[in-house]
Tab-separated table of C-alpha atoms in Angstrom:
chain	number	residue	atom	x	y	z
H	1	UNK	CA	-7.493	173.769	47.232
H	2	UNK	CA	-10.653	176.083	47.405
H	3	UNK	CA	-13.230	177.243	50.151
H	4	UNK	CA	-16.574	177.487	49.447
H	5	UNK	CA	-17.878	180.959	51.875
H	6	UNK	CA	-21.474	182.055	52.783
H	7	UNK	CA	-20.134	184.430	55.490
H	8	UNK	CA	-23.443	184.231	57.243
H	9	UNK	CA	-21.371	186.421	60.023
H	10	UNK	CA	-21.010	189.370	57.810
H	11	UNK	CA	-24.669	189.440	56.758
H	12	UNK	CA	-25.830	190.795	60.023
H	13	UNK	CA	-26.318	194.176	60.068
H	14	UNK	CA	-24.139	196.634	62.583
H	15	UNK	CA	-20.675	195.845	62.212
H	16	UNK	CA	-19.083	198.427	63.065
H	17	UNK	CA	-15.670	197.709	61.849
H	18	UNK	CA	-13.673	194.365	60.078
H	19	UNK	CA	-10.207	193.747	60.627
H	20	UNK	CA	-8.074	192.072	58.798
H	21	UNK	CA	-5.333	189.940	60.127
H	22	UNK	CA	-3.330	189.304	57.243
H	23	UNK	CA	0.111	189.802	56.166
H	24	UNK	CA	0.793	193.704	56.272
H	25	UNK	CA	3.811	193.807	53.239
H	26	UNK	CA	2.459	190.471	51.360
H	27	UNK	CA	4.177	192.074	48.295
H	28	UNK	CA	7.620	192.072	48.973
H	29	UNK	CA	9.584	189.753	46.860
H	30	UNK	CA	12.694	188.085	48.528
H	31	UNK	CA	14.026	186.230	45.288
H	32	UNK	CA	16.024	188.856	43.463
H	33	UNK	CA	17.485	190.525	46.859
H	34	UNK	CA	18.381	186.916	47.130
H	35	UNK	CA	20.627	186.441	44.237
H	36	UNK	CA	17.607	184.399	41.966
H	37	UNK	CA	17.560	185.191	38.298
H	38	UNK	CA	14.808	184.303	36.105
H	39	UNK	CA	14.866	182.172	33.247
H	40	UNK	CA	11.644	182.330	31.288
H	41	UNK	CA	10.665	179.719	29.084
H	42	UNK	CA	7.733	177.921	27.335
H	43	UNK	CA	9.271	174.435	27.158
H	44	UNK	CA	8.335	171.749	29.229
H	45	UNK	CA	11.902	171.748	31.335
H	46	UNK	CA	15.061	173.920	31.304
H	47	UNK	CA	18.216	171.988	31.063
H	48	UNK	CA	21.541	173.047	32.865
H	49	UNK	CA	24.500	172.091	31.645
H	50	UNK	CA	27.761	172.204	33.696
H	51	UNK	CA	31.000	172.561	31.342
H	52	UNK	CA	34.746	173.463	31.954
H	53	UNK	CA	36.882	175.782	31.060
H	54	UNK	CA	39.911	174.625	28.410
H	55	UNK	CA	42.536	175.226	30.793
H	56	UNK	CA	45.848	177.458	30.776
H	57	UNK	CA	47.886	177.644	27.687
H	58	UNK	CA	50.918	175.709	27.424
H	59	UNK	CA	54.546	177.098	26.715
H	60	UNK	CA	56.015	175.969	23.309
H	61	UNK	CA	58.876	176.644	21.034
H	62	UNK	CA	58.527	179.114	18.039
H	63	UNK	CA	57.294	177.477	14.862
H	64	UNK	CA	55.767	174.858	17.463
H	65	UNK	CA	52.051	173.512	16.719
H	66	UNK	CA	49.402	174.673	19.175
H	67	UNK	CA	48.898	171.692	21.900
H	68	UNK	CA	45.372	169.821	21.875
H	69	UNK	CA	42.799	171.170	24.559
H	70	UNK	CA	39.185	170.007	25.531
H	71	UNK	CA	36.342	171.058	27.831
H	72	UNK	CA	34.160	168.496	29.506
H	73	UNK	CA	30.837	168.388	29.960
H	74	UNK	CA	30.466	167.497	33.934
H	75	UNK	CA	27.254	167.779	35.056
H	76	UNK	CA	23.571	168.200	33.736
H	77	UNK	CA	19.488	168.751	35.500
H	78	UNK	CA	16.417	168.993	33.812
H	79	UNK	CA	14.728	171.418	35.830
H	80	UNK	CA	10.578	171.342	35.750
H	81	UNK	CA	8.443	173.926	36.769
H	82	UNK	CA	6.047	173.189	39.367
H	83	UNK	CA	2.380	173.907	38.958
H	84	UNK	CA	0.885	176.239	42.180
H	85	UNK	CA	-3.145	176.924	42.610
H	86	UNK	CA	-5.533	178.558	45.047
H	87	UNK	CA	-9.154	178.847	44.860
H	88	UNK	CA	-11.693	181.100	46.703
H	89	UNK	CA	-15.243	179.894	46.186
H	90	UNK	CA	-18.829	182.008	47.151
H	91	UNK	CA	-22.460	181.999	46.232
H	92	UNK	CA	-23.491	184.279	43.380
H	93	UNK	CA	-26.285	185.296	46.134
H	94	UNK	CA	-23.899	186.351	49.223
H	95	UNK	CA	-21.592	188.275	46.059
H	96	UNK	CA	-24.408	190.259	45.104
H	97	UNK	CA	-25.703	190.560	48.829
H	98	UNK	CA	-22.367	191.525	50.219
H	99	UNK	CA	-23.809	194.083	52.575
H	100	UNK	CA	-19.818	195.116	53.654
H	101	UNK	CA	-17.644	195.161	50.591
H	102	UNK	CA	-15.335	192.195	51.769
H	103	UNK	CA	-15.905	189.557	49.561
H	104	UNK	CA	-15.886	191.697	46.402
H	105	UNK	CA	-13.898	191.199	42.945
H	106	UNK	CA	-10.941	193.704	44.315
H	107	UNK	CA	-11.014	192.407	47.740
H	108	UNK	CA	-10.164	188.950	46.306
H	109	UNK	CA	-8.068	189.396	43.728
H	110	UNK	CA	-5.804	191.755	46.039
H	111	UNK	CA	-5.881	188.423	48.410
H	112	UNK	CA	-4.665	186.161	45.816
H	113	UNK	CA	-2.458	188.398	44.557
H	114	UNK	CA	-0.809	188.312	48.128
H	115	UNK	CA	-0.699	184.774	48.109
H	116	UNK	CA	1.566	184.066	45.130
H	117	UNK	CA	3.857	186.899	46.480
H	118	UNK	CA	3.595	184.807	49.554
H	119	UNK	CA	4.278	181.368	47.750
H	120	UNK	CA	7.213	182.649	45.682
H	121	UNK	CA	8.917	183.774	48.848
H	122	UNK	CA	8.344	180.317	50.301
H	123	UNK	CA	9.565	178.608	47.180
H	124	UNK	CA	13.068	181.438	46.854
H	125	UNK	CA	13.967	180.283	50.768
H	126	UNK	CA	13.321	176.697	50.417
H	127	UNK	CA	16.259	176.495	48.088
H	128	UNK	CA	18.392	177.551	51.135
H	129	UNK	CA	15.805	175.998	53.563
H	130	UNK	CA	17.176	172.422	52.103
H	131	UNK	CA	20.207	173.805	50.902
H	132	UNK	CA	21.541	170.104	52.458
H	133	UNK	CA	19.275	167.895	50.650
H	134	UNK	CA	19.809	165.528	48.162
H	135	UNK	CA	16.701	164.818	47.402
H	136	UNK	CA	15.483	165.531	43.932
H	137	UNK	CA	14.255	168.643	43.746
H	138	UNK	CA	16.515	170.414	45.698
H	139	UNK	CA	19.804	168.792	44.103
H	140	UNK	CA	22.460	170.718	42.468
H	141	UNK	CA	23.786	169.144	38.718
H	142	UNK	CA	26.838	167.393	40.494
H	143	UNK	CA	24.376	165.276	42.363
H	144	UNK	CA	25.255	166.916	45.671
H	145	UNK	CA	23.514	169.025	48.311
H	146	UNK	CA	23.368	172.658	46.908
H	147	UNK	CA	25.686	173.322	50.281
H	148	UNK	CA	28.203	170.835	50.603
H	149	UNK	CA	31.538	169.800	52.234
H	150	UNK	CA	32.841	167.842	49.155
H	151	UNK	CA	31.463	169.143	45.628
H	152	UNK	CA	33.275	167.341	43.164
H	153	UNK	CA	36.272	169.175	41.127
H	154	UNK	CA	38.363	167.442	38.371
H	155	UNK	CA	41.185	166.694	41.141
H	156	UNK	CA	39.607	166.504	44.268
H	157	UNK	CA	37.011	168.533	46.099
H	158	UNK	CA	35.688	172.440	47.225
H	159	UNK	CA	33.402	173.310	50.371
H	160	UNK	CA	30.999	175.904	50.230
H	161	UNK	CA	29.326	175.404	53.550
H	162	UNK	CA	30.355	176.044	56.723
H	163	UNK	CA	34.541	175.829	57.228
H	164	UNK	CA	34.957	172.829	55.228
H	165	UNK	CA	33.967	170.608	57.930
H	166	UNK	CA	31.321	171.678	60.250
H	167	UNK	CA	28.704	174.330	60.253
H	168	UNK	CA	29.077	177.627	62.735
H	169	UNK	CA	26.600	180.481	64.177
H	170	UNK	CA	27.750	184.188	62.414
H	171	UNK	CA	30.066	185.984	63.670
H	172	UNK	CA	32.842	188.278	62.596
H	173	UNK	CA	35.280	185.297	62.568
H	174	UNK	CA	32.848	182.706	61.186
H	175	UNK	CA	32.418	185.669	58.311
H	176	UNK	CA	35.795	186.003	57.877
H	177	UNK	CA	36.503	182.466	56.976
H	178	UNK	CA	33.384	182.276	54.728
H	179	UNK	CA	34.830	185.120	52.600
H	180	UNK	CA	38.560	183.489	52.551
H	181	UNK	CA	36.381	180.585	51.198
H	182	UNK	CA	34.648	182.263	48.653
H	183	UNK	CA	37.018	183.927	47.392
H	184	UNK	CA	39.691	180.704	46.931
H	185	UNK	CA	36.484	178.876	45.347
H	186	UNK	CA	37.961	177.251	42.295
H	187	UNK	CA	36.419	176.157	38.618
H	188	UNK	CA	36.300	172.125	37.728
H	189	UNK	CA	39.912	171.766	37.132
H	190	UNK	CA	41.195	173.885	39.092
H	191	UNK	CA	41.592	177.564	38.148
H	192	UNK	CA	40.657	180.570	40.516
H	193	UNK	CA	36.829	181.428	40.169
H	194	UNK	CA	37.023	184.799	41.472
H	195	UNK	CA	34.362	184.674	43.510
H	196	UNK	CA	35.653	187.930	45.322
H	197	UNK	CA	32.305	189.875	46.181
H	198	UNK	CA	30.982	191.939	47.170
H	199	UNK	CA	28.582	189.795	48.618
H	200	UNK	CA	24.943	189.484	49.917
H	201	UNK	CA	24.625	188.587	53.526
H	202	UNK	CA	21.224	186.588	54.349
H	203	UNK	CA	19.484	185.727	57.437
H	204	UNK	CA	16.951	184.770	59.604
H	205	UNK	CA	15.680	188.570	61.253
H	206	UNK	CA	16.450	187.029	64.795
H	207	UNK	CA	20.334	187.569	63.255
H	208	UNK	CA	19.608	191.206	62.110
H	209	UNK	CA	21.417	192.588	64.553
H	210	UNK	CA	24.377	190.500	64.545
H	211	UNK	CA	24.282	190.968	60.489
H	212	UNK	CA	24.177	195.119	60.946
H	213	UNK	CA	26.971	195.394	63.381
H	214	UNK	CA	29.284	193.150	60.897
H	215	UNK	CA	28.145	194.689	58.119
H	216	UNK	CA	28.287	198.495	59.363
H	217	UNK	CA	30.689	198.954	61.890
H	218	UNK	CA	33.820	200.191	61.136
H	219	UNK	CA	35.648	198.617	63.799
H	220	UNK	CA	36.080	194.361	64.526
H	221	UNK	CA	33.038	193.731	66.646
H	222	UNK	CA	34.531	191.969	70.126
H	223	UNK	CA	37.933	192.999	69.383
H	224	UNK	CA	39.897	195.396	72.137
H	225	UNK	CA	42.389	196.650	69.552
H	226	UNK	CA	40.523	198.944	67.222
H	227	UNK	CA	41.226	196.089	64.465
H	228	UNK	CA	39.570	197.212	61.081
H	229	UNK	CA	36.325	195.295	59.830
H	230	UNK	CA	37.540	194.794	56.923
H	231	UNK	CA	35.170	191.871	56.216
H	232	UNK	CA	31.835	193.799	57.198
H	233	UNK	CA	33.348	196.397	54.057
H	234	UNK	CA	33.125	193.318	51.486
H	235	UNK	CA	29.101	193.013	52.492
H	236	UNK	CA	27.325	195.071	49.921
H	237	UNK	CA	23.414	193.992	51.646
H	238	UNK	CA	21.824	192.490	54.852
H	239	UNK	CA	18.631	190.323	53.597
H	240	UNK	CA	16.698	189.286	56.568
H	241	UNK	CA	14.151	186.890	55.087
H	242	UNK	CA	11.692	185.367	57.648
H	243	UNK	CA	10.773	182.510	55.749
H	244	UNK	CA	14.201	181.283	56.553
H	245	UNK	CA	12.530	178.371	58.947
H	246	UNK	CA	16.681	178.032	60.924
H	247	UNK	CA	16.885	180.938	62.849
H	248	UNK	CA	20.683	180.529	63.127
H	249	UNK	CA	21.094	179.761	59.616
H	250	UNK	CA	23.273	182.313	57.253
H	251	UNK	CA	23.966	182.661	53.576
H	252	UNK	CA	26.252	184.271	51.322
H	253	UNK	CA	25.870	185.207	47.568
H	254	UNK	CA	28.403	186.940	45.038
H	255	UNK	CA	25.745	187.578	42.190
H	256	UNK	CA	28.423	188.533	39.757
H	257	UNK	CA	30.088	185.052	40.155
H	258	UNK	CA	27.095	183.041	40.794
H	259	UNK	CA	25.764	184.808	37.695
H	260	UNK	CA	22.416	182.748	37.953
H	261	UNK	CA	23.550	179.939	39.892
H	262	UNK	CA	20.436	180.855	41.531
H	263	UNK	CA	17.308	180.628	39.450
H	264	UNK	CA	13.375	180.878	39.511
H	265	UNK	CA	12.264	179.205	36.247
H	266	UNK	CA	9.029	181.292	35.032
H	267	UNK	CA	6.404	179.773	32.771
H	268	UNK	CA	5.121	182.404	32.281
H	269	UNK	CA	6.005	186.307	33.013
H	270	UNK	CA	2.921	186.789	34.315
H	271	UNK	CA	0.846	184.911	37.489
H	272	UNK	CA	-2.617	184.359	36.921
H	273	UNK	CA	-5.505	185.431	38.647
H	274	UNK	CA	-9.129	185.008	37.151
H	275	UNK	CA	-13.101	185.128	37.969
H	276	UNK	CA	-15.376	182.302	36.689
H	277	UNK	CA	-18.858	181.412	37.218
H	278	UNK	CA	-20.051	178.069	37.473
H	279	UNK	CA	-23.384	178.420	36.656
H	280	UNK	CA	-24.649	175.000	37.655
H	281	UNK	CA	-23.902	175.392	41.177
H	282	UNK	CA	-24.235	179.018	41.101
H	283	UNK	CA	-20.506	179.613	42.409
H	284	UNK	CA	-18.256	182.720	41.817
H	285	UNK	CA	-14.580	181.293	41.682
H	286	UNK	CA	-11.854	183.406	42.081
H	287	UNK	CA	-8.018	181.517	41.332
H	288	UNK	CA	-4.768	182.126	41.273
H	289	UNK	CA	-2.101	179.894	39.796
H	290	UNK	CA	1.645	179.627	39.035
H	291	UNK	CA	3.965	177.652	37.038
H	292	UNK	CA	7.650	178.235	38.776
H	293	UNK	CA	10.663	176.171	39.935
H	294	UNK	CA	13.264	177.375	42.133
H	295	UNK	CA	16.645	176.277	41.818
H	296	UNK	CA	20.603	175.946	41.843
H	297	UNK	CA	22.427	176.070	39.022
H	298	UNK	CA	25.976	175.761	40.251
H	299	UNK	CA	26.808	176.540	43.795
H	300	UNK	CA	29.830	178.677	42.806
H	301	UNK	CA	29.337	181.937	44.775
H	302	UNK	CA	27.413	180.784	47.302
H	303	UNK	CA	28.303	179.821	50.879
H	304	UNK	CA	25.480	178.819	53.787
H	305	UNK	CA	26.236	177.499	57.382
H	306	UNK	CA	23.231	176.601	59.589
H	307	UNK	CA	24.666	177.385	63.094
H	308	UNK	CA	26.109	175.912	65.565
């Protein structure tokens, strides 16, 4: 995508002042408050590859020979990164005529440097956006939804969205039962995961206040009996990312147990932003471009519900 500017506007003279109506904190990141880990590689595609645990050891006689055990490999994705671009296109005459400084080298750059800031927070909250699709690239390596009713254990099957059945607006009850949840979450065949927190609370800033009180009060919100919140004291942080497009949408994350389940696969460490001249057409270009993929590894240690 590019625009080609002249700007004819800002070539008359007595303007007084330009305002800019962009996004006043472009540069704050959302993925790693978010639980996303990066994996940086030069290969075409990362592969993830779901295995078990061997089990619990077995009770045997003395001088008895130690019983056969085996891990399985469950699941696998080939993750590939995406490839991002913007363009910003001028004259070479209205560059070197810019009477007002706005449509110089720093201006630009700064511009495109918000962007990517602005496209990796849009990539980090799609992964919860569609946190109940199954379509490709949003898919978690058992095949299912990243939050789902019925992932797929070696006996049976484990929830990690909503209470099992049916999703529920956040409150200190709903929170309650998405910690008792987390922390029973269990590994393929069976044994205790330990998904015990503390945990990241995220949501949509029209829930910020709801969040706070949960998180912070010391006291069960609604409750007449000076019951302890005991469940706002397992909430180590309240992200309120507004790229969240559900407003009553809510997330949870234990980092330490999810231990990359969430992941923002990085071409390269660095985003790339760059001046060229086509000489031809006598065009200054300014780009940006990006080469990431934003993902699920496992959903172990995560929980979502999108309301009511």
């Amino acid at each position: 995508m590019s625009t080609i500017a002249s700007h004819l506007t800002l070539a008359r003279r007595g303007i007084n002042k330009i305002v800019e109506n962009i996004v006043r904190d472009p540069k704050r990141s959302y993925a790693p408050t978010m639980g996303f880990k990066d994996i940086t590689t030069t290969e075409q595609f990362h592969r993830t590859i779901q295995k078990s645990g061997l089990g619990v050891l077995s009770n045997v006689n003395e001088g008895d020979p130690h019983p056969e055990a085996d891990f399985s490999l469950m699941y696998q994705k080939d993750w590939y990164w995406a490839i991002y671009k913007l363009k910003y296109s001028l004259t070479r005459e209205k560059a070197l005529s810019d009477q007002y400084m706005t449509v110089q080298v720093p201006q630009i750059t700064k511009m495109l440097r918000d962007s990517i800031i602005q496209t990796e927070n849009v990539l980090a909250a799609g992964v919860f956006n569609n946190g109940t699709s199954t379509a490709t690239d949003y898919v978690n390596p058992d095949g299912l939804a990243n939050f789902s009713y019925a992932h797929t254990l070696a006996t049976g099957t484990s929830s990690n969205r909503g209470n099992g059945s049916s999703d529920a607006d956040l409150s200190a009850s709903e929170l309650a039962n998405a910690i008792t949840y987390l922390m029973q979450q269990v590994a393929h065949k069976g044994e205790p995961f330990l998904a015990a927190g503390p945990y990241t609370l995220i949501v949509h800033p029209s829930n910020f206040v709801v969040a706070k009180v949960l998180k912070d009060s010391g006291l069960l919100p609604g409750s007449p009996n000076n019951d302890v919140n005991v469940q706002g004291g397992m909430i180590e942080a309240v992200v309120t990312n507004p790229y969240l497009t559900d407003t009553d949408s809510w997330f949870m994350v234990d980092k330490a147990a999810s231990n990359g389940g969430l992941h923002r696969l990085v071409f390269s460490t660095e985003a790339d932003v760059e001046t060229w001249d086509d000489p031809d057409k006598g065009y200054v270009h300014h780009g940006a471009s990006i080469r990431r993929q934003y993902g699920c590894n496992h959903w172990r240690g995560l929980w979502g519900s999108y309301g009511a």
